[in-house]
């Protein structure tokens, strides 16, 4: 990290860089394995996160301060496997397809000795792609749909360790999962705008505000080799699960608006904190089109608005603190509140994702 003042009493900055990596071994899986060609590979779960961030704080005037922060990071996942999963069947995430960032800007203004005004905007962006490791038979075949190799590397599982495919399972103990994994792309951009005003007196601390969240949420693009999953039971083929791949679910949050008011009221030894939040949320699905798959025709789905439309929902909040002896050391506390979850597009994708 590195930082300091840029303009004395006016502008400050700080810059940080980080690298963090882990590598974990898997139960009953050797750290190094050899494929049918005698090539040695690691069979561990390895990942790293690299990030750059910076923060600026600007004292625009005596009572006006503006602060901003941004962080961008790159996430690599070399393998993601469990006991029994062939190392070539674990999900890999390439940092070139992992665009993650967060940021915010905030204005703080104590306009008088009793009034404080705050306004801000923030975002959180998570774009990533996961699939079969590059260079593996399944990873190569994914680029050539409907080829013989693409059919031959369909995801396959067994309820017991399977020894019948030594060319596809690198473990002498056998595998419960081999060939390809699901290819998926998720895109999520969460925006939030917020305004609040606080009024402070000797006995009261009143705060009111409004906030809104919106943006694409967990937009999904999924496919898999063969557009099916082959399933074995105790080394015997039993069933096949077929999928309507390729699938696109472009879910979004139109708005998630909340209006709130709260107070902190002190009466001698007793402090009570009443509050109320009122919330409205609406989500939908953008228009999407999908090419024909092995088991599904080409599809086009028009935009669907208001798939989820909640509100007004009321969330009362209450807490109280009593100073038993008046010395600020021993207190009796109680609280009761109601909360609603913070939605993103996943609720529309899960419940109404006809794509």
Tab-separated table of C-alpha atoms in Angstrom:
chain	number	residue	atom	x	y	z
A	1	UNK	CA	0.000	0.000	0.000
A	2	UNK	CA	1.072	3.549	-0.705
A	3	UNK	CA	-0.702	6.824	0.011
A	4	UNK	CA	-0.656	10.308	1.418
A	5	UNK	CA	-1.826	13.876	0.822
A	6	UNK	CA	-1.937	15.200	-2.739
A	7	UNK	CA	-3.069	18.718	-1.819
A	8	UNK	CA	-2.604	19.787	1.770
A	9	UNK	CA	-5.892	19.736	3.701
A	10	UNK	CA	-7.739	19.126	0.401
A	11	UNK	CA	-7.005	15.828	-1.305
A	12	UNK	CA	-5.707	12.473	-0.037
A	13	UNK	CA	-5.174	9.156	-1.800
A	14	UNK	CA	-4.145	5.589	-1.087
A	15	UNK	CA	-3.236	2.795	-3.506
A	16	UNK	CA	-3.036	-0.925	-2.677
A	17	UNK	CA	-2.072	-4.102	-4.513
A	18	UNK	CA	-2.629	-7.641	-3.288
A	19	UNK	CA	-1.816	-11.189	-4.338
A	20	UNK	CA	-3.285	-14.143	-2.461
A	21	UNK	CA	-3.025	-17.775	-3.485
A	22	UNK	CA	-3.928	-21.160	-2.035
A	23	UNK	CA	-3.398	-24.775	-2.990
A	24	UNK	CA	-5.212	-27.594	-1.206
A	25	UNK	CA	-4.916	-31.332	-1.619
A	26	UNK	CA	-7.976	-33.566	-1.972
A	27	UNK	CA	-8.830	-36.507	0.277
A	28	UNK	CA	-7.876	-39.848	-1.300
A	29	UNK	CA	-6.431	-38.098	-4.364
A	30	UNK	CA	-2.655	-38.018	-5.004
A	31	UNK	CA	-1.068	-34.611	-5.489
A	32	UNK	CA	0.404	-35.689	-8.843
A	33	UNK	CA	-1.251	-38.016	-11.344
A	34	UNK	CA	-0.347	-39.427	-14.763
A	35	UNK	CA	-2.684	-39.596	-17.741
A	36	UNK	CA	-2.802	-42.351	-20.386
A	37	UNK	CA	0.108	-40.706	-22.251
A	38	UNK	CA	2.305	-40.732	-19.144
A	39	UNK	CA	2.080	-36.958	-18.677
A	40	UNK	CA	2.242	-35.749	-15.083
A	41	UNK	CA	-0.296	-33.202	-13.796
A	42	UNK	CA	-1.308	-31.759	-10.459
A	43	UNK	CA	-4.610	-32.883	-8.946
A	44	UNK	CA	-5.033	-30.122	-6.369
A	45	UNK	CA	-7.420	-27.218	-5.928
A	46	UNK	CA	-5.381	-24.139	-6.742
A	47	UNK	CA	-6.490	-20.536	-7.051
A	48	UNK	CA	-5.251	-16.997	-6.772
A	49	UNK	CA	-6.747	-13.526	-6.410
A	50	UNK	CA	-4.909	-10.417	-7.553
A	51	UNK	CA	-6.331	-6.970	-6.964
A	52	UNK	CA	-5.611	-3.279	-7.352
A	53	UNK	CA	-7.489	-0.615	-5.413
A	54	UNK	CA	-7.370	3.109	-4.845
A	55	UNK	CA	-9.229	5.589	-2.668
A	56	UNK	CA	-9.486	9.375	-3.001
A	57	UNK	CA	-10.845	11.768	-0.369
A	58	UNK	CA	-11.544	15.387	-1.286
A	59	UNK	CA	-12.415	18.089	1.226
A	60	UNK	CA	-14.320	20.201	-1.290
A	61	UNK	CA	-15.296	22.854	1.273
A	62	UNK	CA	-15.411	23.233	5.028
A	63	UNK	CA	-18.618	21.228	5.372
A	64	UNK	CA	-18.444	19.095	2.215
A	65	UNK	CA	-16.371	15.954	1.832
A	66	UNK	CA	-16.350	13.636	-1.182
A	67	UNK	CA	-14.773	10.180	-1.030
A	68	UNK	CA	-14.388	7.581	-3.767
A	69	UNK	CA	-13.087	4.023	-3.868
A	70	UNK	CA	-12.540	1.469	-6.638
A	71	UNK	CA	-11.108	-2.047	-6.620
A	72	UNK	CA	-10.517	-4.377	-9.549
A	73	UNK	CA	-9.496	-7.990	-9.058
A	74	UNK	CA	-8.649	-11.036	-11.123
A	75	UNK	CA	-9.607	-14.510	-9.933
A	76	UNK	CA	-8.068	-17.707	-11.247
A	77	UNK	CA	-9.308	-21.146	-10.275
A	78	UNK	CA	-7.073	-23.849	-11.726
A	79	UNK	CA	-9.154	-26.782	-10.534
A	80	UNK	CA	-12.207	-27.288	-8.377
A	81	UNK	CA	-12.552	-30.967	-7.572
A	82	UNK	CA	-13.602	-33.240	-4.757
A	83	UNK	CA	-12.742	-36.800	-3.823
A	84	UNK	CA	-13.532	-39.056	-6.769
A	85	UNK	CA	-13.644	-36.293	-9.389
A	86	UNK	CA	-11.069	-36.683	-12.143
A	87	UNK	CA	-8.810	-33.637	-12.177
A	88	UNK	CA	-9.789	-32.943	-15.790
A	89	UNK	CA	-13.490	-32.776	-14.832
A	90	UNK	CA	-13.149	-29.997	-12.269
A	91	UNK	CA	-14.211	-26.463	-13.059
A	92	UNK	CA	-11.569	-23.971	-14.149
A	93	UNK	CA	-11.964	-20.187	-14.120
A	94	UNK	CA	-9.635	-18.110	-16.263
A	95	UNK	CA	-8.812	-14.598	-14.942
A	96	UNK	CA	-9.109	-13.283	-18.508
A	97	UNK	CA	-12.830	-14.012	-18.222
A	98	UNK	CA	-13.261	-12.896	-14.611
A	99	UNK	CA	-14.090	-9.198	-14.506
A	100	UNK	CA	-14.751	-8.308	-10.883
A	101	UNK	CA	-14.867	-4.790	-9.483
A	102	UNK	CA	-16.477	-2.782	-6.722
A	103	UNK	CA	-16.572	0.947	-6.151
A	104	UNK	CA	-18.397	3.796	-4.478
A	105	UNK	CA	-18.663	7.564	-4.231
A	106	UNK	CA	-20.061	9.355	-1.194
A	107	UNK	CA	-20.818	12.949	-0.260
A	108	UNK	CA	-20.898	13.835	3.439
A	109	UNK	CA	-22.150	17.294	4.422
A	110	UNK	CA	-22.785	18.507	8.000
A	111	UNK	CA	-24.780	21.478	6.704
A	112	UNK	CA	-25.498	22.785	10.224
A	113	UNK	CA	-24.583	21.823	13.773
A	114	UNK	CA	-27.665	19.566	13.876
A	115	UNK	CA	-28.147	18.404	10.275
A	116	UNK	CA	-26.000	15.829	8.449
A	117	UNK	CA	-26.690	14.965	4.793
A	118	UNK	CA	-25.206	11.903	3.054
A	119	UNK	CA	-25.550	10.798	-0.569
A	120	UNK	CA	-23.756	8.114	-2.498
A	121	UNK	CA	-23.572	5.606	-5.303
A	122	UNK	CA	-21.900	2.183	-5.338
A	123	UNK	CA	-21.594	-0.803	-7.623
A	124	UNK	CA	-20.471	-4.419	-7.496
A	125	UNK	CA	-19.642	-6.189	-10.763
A	126	UNK	CA	-19.064	-9.941	-11.003
A	127	UNK	CA	-18.486	-11.427	-14.460
A	128	UNK	CA	-16.926	-14.880	-14.653
A	129	UNK	CA	-16.767	-17.965	-16.824
A	130	UNK	CA	-16.210	-21.514	-15.633
A	131	UNK	CA	-15.811	-24.798	-17.468
A	132	UNK	CA	-13.587	-27.747	-18.254
A	133	UNK	CA	-9.844	-26.984	-17.898
A	134	UNK	CA	-8.203	-25.707	-21.064
A	135	UNK	CA	-6.187	-28.289	-22.975
A	136	UNK	CA	-8.166	-31.257	-21.666
A	137	UNK	CA	-10.135	-33.457	-24.100
A	138	UNK	CA	-13.422	-32.050	-22.788
A	139	UNK	CA	-12.150	-28.470	-22.862
A	140	UNK	CA	-11.019	-28.825	-26.483
A	141	UNK	CA	-14.224	-30.600	-27.538
A	142	UNK	CA	-16.349	-27.809	-26.065
A	143	UNK	CA	-15.189	-25.575	-28.933
A	144	UNK	CA	-16.497	-28.068	-31.502
A	145	UNK	CA	-20.167	-28.780	-30.713
A	146	UNK	CA	-21.713	-31.895	-32.255
A	147	UNK	CA	-18.305	-33.378	-33.092
A	148	UNK	CA	-17.568	-37.009	-32.123
A	149	UNK	CA	-15.265	-35.760	-29.347
A	150	UNK	CA	-18.005	-33.458	-28.033
A	151	UNK	CA	-20.427	-36.387	-27.699
A	152	UNK	CA	-17.745	-38.623	-26.186
A	153	UNK	CA	-16.861	-36.202	-23.386
A	154	UNK	CA	-20.356	-35.641	-21.957
A	155	UNK	CA	-20.340	-35.268	-18.146
A	156	UNK	CA	-20.483	-38.677	-16.456
A	157	UNK	CA	-21.036	-39.690	-12.822
A	158	UNK	CA	-21.221	-42.882	-10.794
A	159	UNK	CA	-22.479	-43.603	-7.288
A	160	UNK	CA	-19.378	-45.771	-6.665
A	161	UNK	CA	-15.755	-45.531	-7.738
A	162	UNK	CA	-15.632	-46.632	-11.375
A	163	UNK	CA	-12.577	-48.459	-12.716
A	164	UNK	CA	-13.865	-49.115	-16.232
A	165	UNK	CA	-12.517	-45.997	-17.956
A	166	UNK	CA	-8.760	-45.778	-17.228
A	167	UNK	CA	-8.292	-43.413	-20.186
A	168	UNK	CA	-10.723	-40.938	-18.588
A	169	UNK	CA	-9.949	-41.455	-14.906
A	170	UNK	CA	-6.399	-40.751	-13.774
A	171	UNK	CA	-6.785	-42.356	-10.326
A	172	UNK	CA	-5.932	-45.956	-9.584
A	173	UNK	CA	-8.761	-45.943	-7.034
A	174	UNK	CA	-11.348	-45.053	-9.691
A	175	UNK	CA	-13.604	-42.026	-10.212
A	176	UNK	CA	-17.153	-40.980	-9.400
A	177	UNK	CA	-17.113	-38.103	-11.900
A	178	UNK	CA	-15.217	-37.692	-15.170
A	179	UNK	CA	-15.258	-36.144	-18.664
A	180	UNK	CA	-16.610	-32.581	-18.861
A	181	UNK	CA	-18.144	-30.230	-16.338
A	182	UNK	CA	-20.816	-27.630	-16.989
A	183	UNK	CA	-19.761	-24.603	-19.018
A	184	UNK	CA	-21.257	-21.501	-17.451
A	185	UNK	CA	-21.032	-17.750	-17.659
A	186	UNK	CA	-22.520	-15.492	-14.996
A	187	UNK	CA	-22.853	-11.726	-15.268
A	188	UNK	CA	-24.038	-9.549	-12.418
A	189	UNK	CA	-23.929	-5.772	-11.986
A	190	UNK	CA	-25.412	-4.454	-8.758
A	191	UNK	CA	-26.002	-0.686	-8.556
A	192	UNK	CA	-27.083	1.213	-5.468
A	193	UNK	CA	-27.955	4.886	-4.941
A	194	UNK	CA	-28.647	6.163	-1.437
A	195	UNK	CA	-29.608	9.421	0.293
A	196	UNK	CA	-29.956	10.023	4.023
A	197	UNK	CA	-30.423	12.980	6.338
A	198	UNK	CA	-29.800	12.965	10.101
A	199	UNK	CA	-31.039	15.416	12.722
A	200	UNK	CA	-29.237	15.347	16.069
A	201	UNK	CA	-30.338	16.999	19.308
A	202	UNK	CA	-29.528	16.345	22.927
A	203	UNK	CA	-32.083	13.549	23.311
A	204	UNK	CA	-32.906	12.587	19.715
A	205	UNK	CA	-30.915	11.258	16.769
A	206	UNK	CA	-33.385	11.042	13.872
A	207	UNK	CA	-32.401	9.638	10.476
A	208	UNK	CA	-34.483	9.313	7.301
A	209	UNK	CA	-33.467	8.166	3.854
A	210	UNK	CA	-34.154	6.365	0.618
A	211	UNK	CA	-32.130	3.841	-1.388
A	212	UNK	CA	-32.574	1.970	-4.653
A	213	UNK	CA	-30.801	-1.122	-6.019
A	214	UNK	CA	-30.986	-2.095	-9.698
A	215	UNK	CA	-29.150	-3.805	-12.537
A	216	UNK	CA	-28.546	-7.164	-14.221
A	217	UNK	CA	-28.433	-9.882	-11.591
A	218	UNK	CA	-26.887	-13.321	-12.049
A	219	UNK	CA	-27.454	-13.499	-15.774
A	220	UNK	CA	-26.678	-17.084	-16.699
A	221	UNK	CA	-25.406	-18.723	-19.866
A	222	UNK	CA	-25.038	-22.480	-19.489
A	223	UNK	CA	-24.192	-25.459	-21.673
A	224	UNK	CA	-22.379	-28.792	-21.396
A	225	UNK	CA	-20.766	-31.278	-23.752
A	226	UNK	CA	-23.318	-33.646	-25.273
A	227	UNK	CA	-26.129	-31.585	-23.714
A	228	UNK	CA	-26.634	-34.465	-21.292
A	229	UNK	CA	-25.197	-36.198	-18.232
A	230	UNK	CA	-24.547	-39.939	-18.196
A	231	UNK	CA	-25.217	-41.595	-14.854
A	232	UNK	CA	-23.942	-44.915	-13.523
A	233	UNK	CA	-24.892	-46.871	-10.414
A	234	UNK	CA	-22.262	-49.219	-9.010
A	235	UNK	CA	-20.383	-49.216	-12.329
A	236	UNK	CA	-23.523	-49.985	-14.356
A	237	UNK	CA	-25.142	-47.439	-16.721
A	238	UNK	CA	-28.617	-46.556	-15.468
A	239	UNK	CA	-29.971	-43.189	-16.597
A	240	UNK	CA	-29.268	-40.154	-18.730
A	241	UNK	CA	-30.295	-36.598	-17.805
A	242	UNK	CA	-30.867	-34.410	-20.869
A	243	UNK	CA	-30.783	-30.616	-20.838
A	244	UNK	CA	-32.298	-27.883	-22.982
A	245	UNK	CA	-28.850	-26.411	-23.643
A	246	UNK	CA	-27.734	-23.862	-24.555
A	247	UNK	CA	-29.560	-21.848	-21.878
A	248	UNK	CA	-29.565	-18.075	-21.402
A	249	UNK	CA	-31.341	-16.509	-18.415
A	250	UNK	CA	-30.845	-12.709	-18.561
A	251	UNK	CA	-32.468	-11.787	-15.243
A	252	UNK	CA	-32.446	-8.229	-13.895
A	253	UNK	CA	-33.689	-6.099	-11.010
A	254	UNK	CA	-35.780	-3.176	-12.244
A	255	UNK	CA	-35.808	-1.597	-8.798
A	256	UNK	CA	-35.444	-2.488	-5.138
A	257	UNK	CA	-36.518	0.698	-3.389
A	258	UNK	CA	-36.489	1.211	0.350
A	259	UNK	CA	-37.603	4.225	2.411
A	260	UNK	CA	-36.621	4.273	6.059
A	261	UNK	CA	-36.893	6.356	9.201
A	262	UNK	CA	-35.310	5.720	12.580
A	263	UNK	CA	-34.770	7.496	15.872
A	264	UNK	CA	-32.561	7.096	18.893
A	265	UNK	CA	-34.325	8.666	21.871
A	266	UNK	CA	-32.668	8.954	25.282
A	267	UNK	CA	-34.766	9.326	28.440
A	268	UNK	CA	-32.403	9.410	31.421
A	269	UNK	CA	-31.087	5.834	31.686
A	270	UNK	CA	-33.318	4.467	28.918
A	271	UNK	CA	-32.508	4.687	25.212
A	272	UNK	CA	-35.072	3.426	22.722
A	273	UNK	CA	-34.454	2.966	18.998
A	274	UNK	CA	-37.652	2.708	16.914
A	275	UNK	CA	-37.541	2.485	13.134
A	276	UNK	CA	-39.510	1.525	10.033
A	277	UNK	CA	-38.485	0.511	6.520
A	278	UNK	CA	-40.890	0.244	3.567
A	279	UNK	CA	-39.671	-1.677	0.532
A	280	UNK	CA	-40.736	-2.369	-3.072
A	281	UNK	CA	-38.961	-4.746	-5.475
A	282	UNK	CA	-39.521	-5.760	-9.084
A	283	UNK	CA	-37.458	-8.154	-11.210
A	284	UNK	CA	-37.756	-9.477	-14.750
A	285	UNK	CA	-35.997	-11.110	-17.684
A	286	UNK	CA	-34.546	-9.366	-20.742
A	287	UNK	CA	-35.351	-10.718	-24.191
A	288	UNK	CA	-33.133	-13.657	-25.129
A	289	UNK	CA	-32.504	-15.944	-28.063
A	290	UNK	CA	-30.832	-19.356	-28.017
A	291	UNK	CA	-29.519	-21.518	-30.820
A	292	UNK	CA	-30.892	-25.005	-31.332
A	293	UNK	CA	-29.343	-27.681	-29.146
A	294	UNK	CA	-29.261	-31.432	-29.231
A	295	UNK	CA	-32.626	-31.754	-27.465
A	296	UNK	CA	-34.126	-28.262	-27.775
A	297	UNK	CA	-35.128	-26.172	-30.801
A	298	UNK	CA	-33.948	-22.626	-31.420
A	299	UNK	CA	-35.817	-20.299	-29.078
A	300	UNK	CA	-36.638	-16.619	-28.715
A	301	UNK	CA	-38.231	-15.256	-25.551
A	302	UNK	CA	-39.511	-11.707	-25.317
A	303	UNK	CA	-38.709	-9.490	-22.358
A	304	UNK	CA	-40.810	-10.310	-19.310
A	305	UNK	CA	-41.313	-7.456	-16.880
A	306	UNK	CA	-42.660	-7.727	-13.374
A	307	UNK	CA	-42.045	-11.449	-12.931
A	308	UNK	CA	-41.515	-10.673	-9.263
A	309	UNK	CA	-43.390	-7.622	-7.986
A	310	UNK	CA	-43.421	-7.231	-4.194
A	311	UNK	CA	-44.429	-4.286	-2.031
A	312	UNK	CA	-45.170	-2.374	-0.137
A	313	UNK	CA	-43.489	-4.545	2.533
A	314	UNK	CA	-43.143	-3.065	6.018
A	315	UNK	CA	-40.181	-3.843	8.274
A	316	UNK	CA	-40.519	-2.446	11.809
A	317	UNK	CA	-37.371	-2.216	13.902
A	318	UNK	CA	-37.179	-1.679	17.656
A	319	UNK	CA	-34.526	-1.951	20.329
A	320	UNK	CA	-34.042	-0.573	23.828
A	321	UNK	CA	-31.124	-0.238	26.240
A	322	UNK	CA	-31.410	0.497	29.965
A	323	UNK	CA	-28.417	1.531	32.044
A	324	UNK	CA	-29.071	-0.435	35.266
A	325	UNK	CA	-26.817	1.528	37.627
A	326	UNK	CA	-26.320	4.769	35.725
A	327	UNK	CA	-22.555	4.270	35.394
A	328	UNK	CA	-22.488	3.117	31.749
A	329	UNK	CA	-21.021	-0.279	32.689
A	330	UNK	CA	-24.028	-2.597	33.020
A	331	UNK	CA	-26.954	-2.509	30.595
A	332	UNK	CA	-30.100	-4.477	29.863
A	333	UNK	CA	-30.855	-4.776	26.130
A	334	UNK	CA	-33.800	-5.986	24.089
A	335	UNK	CA	-34.726	-5.871	20.401
A	336	UNK	CA	-37.324	-7.021	17.876
A	337	UNK	CA	-37.139	-6.447	14.124
A	338	UNK	CA	-38.342	-7.805	10.799
A	339	UNK	CA	-36.078	-8.092	7.732
A	340	UNK	CA	-36.549	-8.980	4.077
A	341	UNK	CA	-33.783	-10.437	1.945
A	342	UNK	CA	-31.948	-8.247	-0.562
A	343	UNK	CA	-32.957	-9.589	-3.968
A	344	UNK	CA	-31.013	-9.873	-7.175
A	345	UNK	CA	-32.037	-11.417	-10.472
A	346	UNK	CA	-31.679	-14.986	-9.204
A	347	UNK	CA	-35.256	-15.087	-7.929
A	348	UNK	CA	-36.590	-14.444	-11.448
A	349	UNK	CA	-34.102	-16.857	-13.034
A	350	UNK	CA	-34.938	-19.646	-10.585
A	351	UNK	CA	-38.711	-19.252	-10.422
A	352	UNK	CA	-39.588	-17.991	-13.897
A	353	UNK	CA	-36.544	-18.702	-16.056
A	354	UNK	CA	-38.398	-20.166	-19.043
A	355	UNK	CA	-35.155	-19.772	-20.997
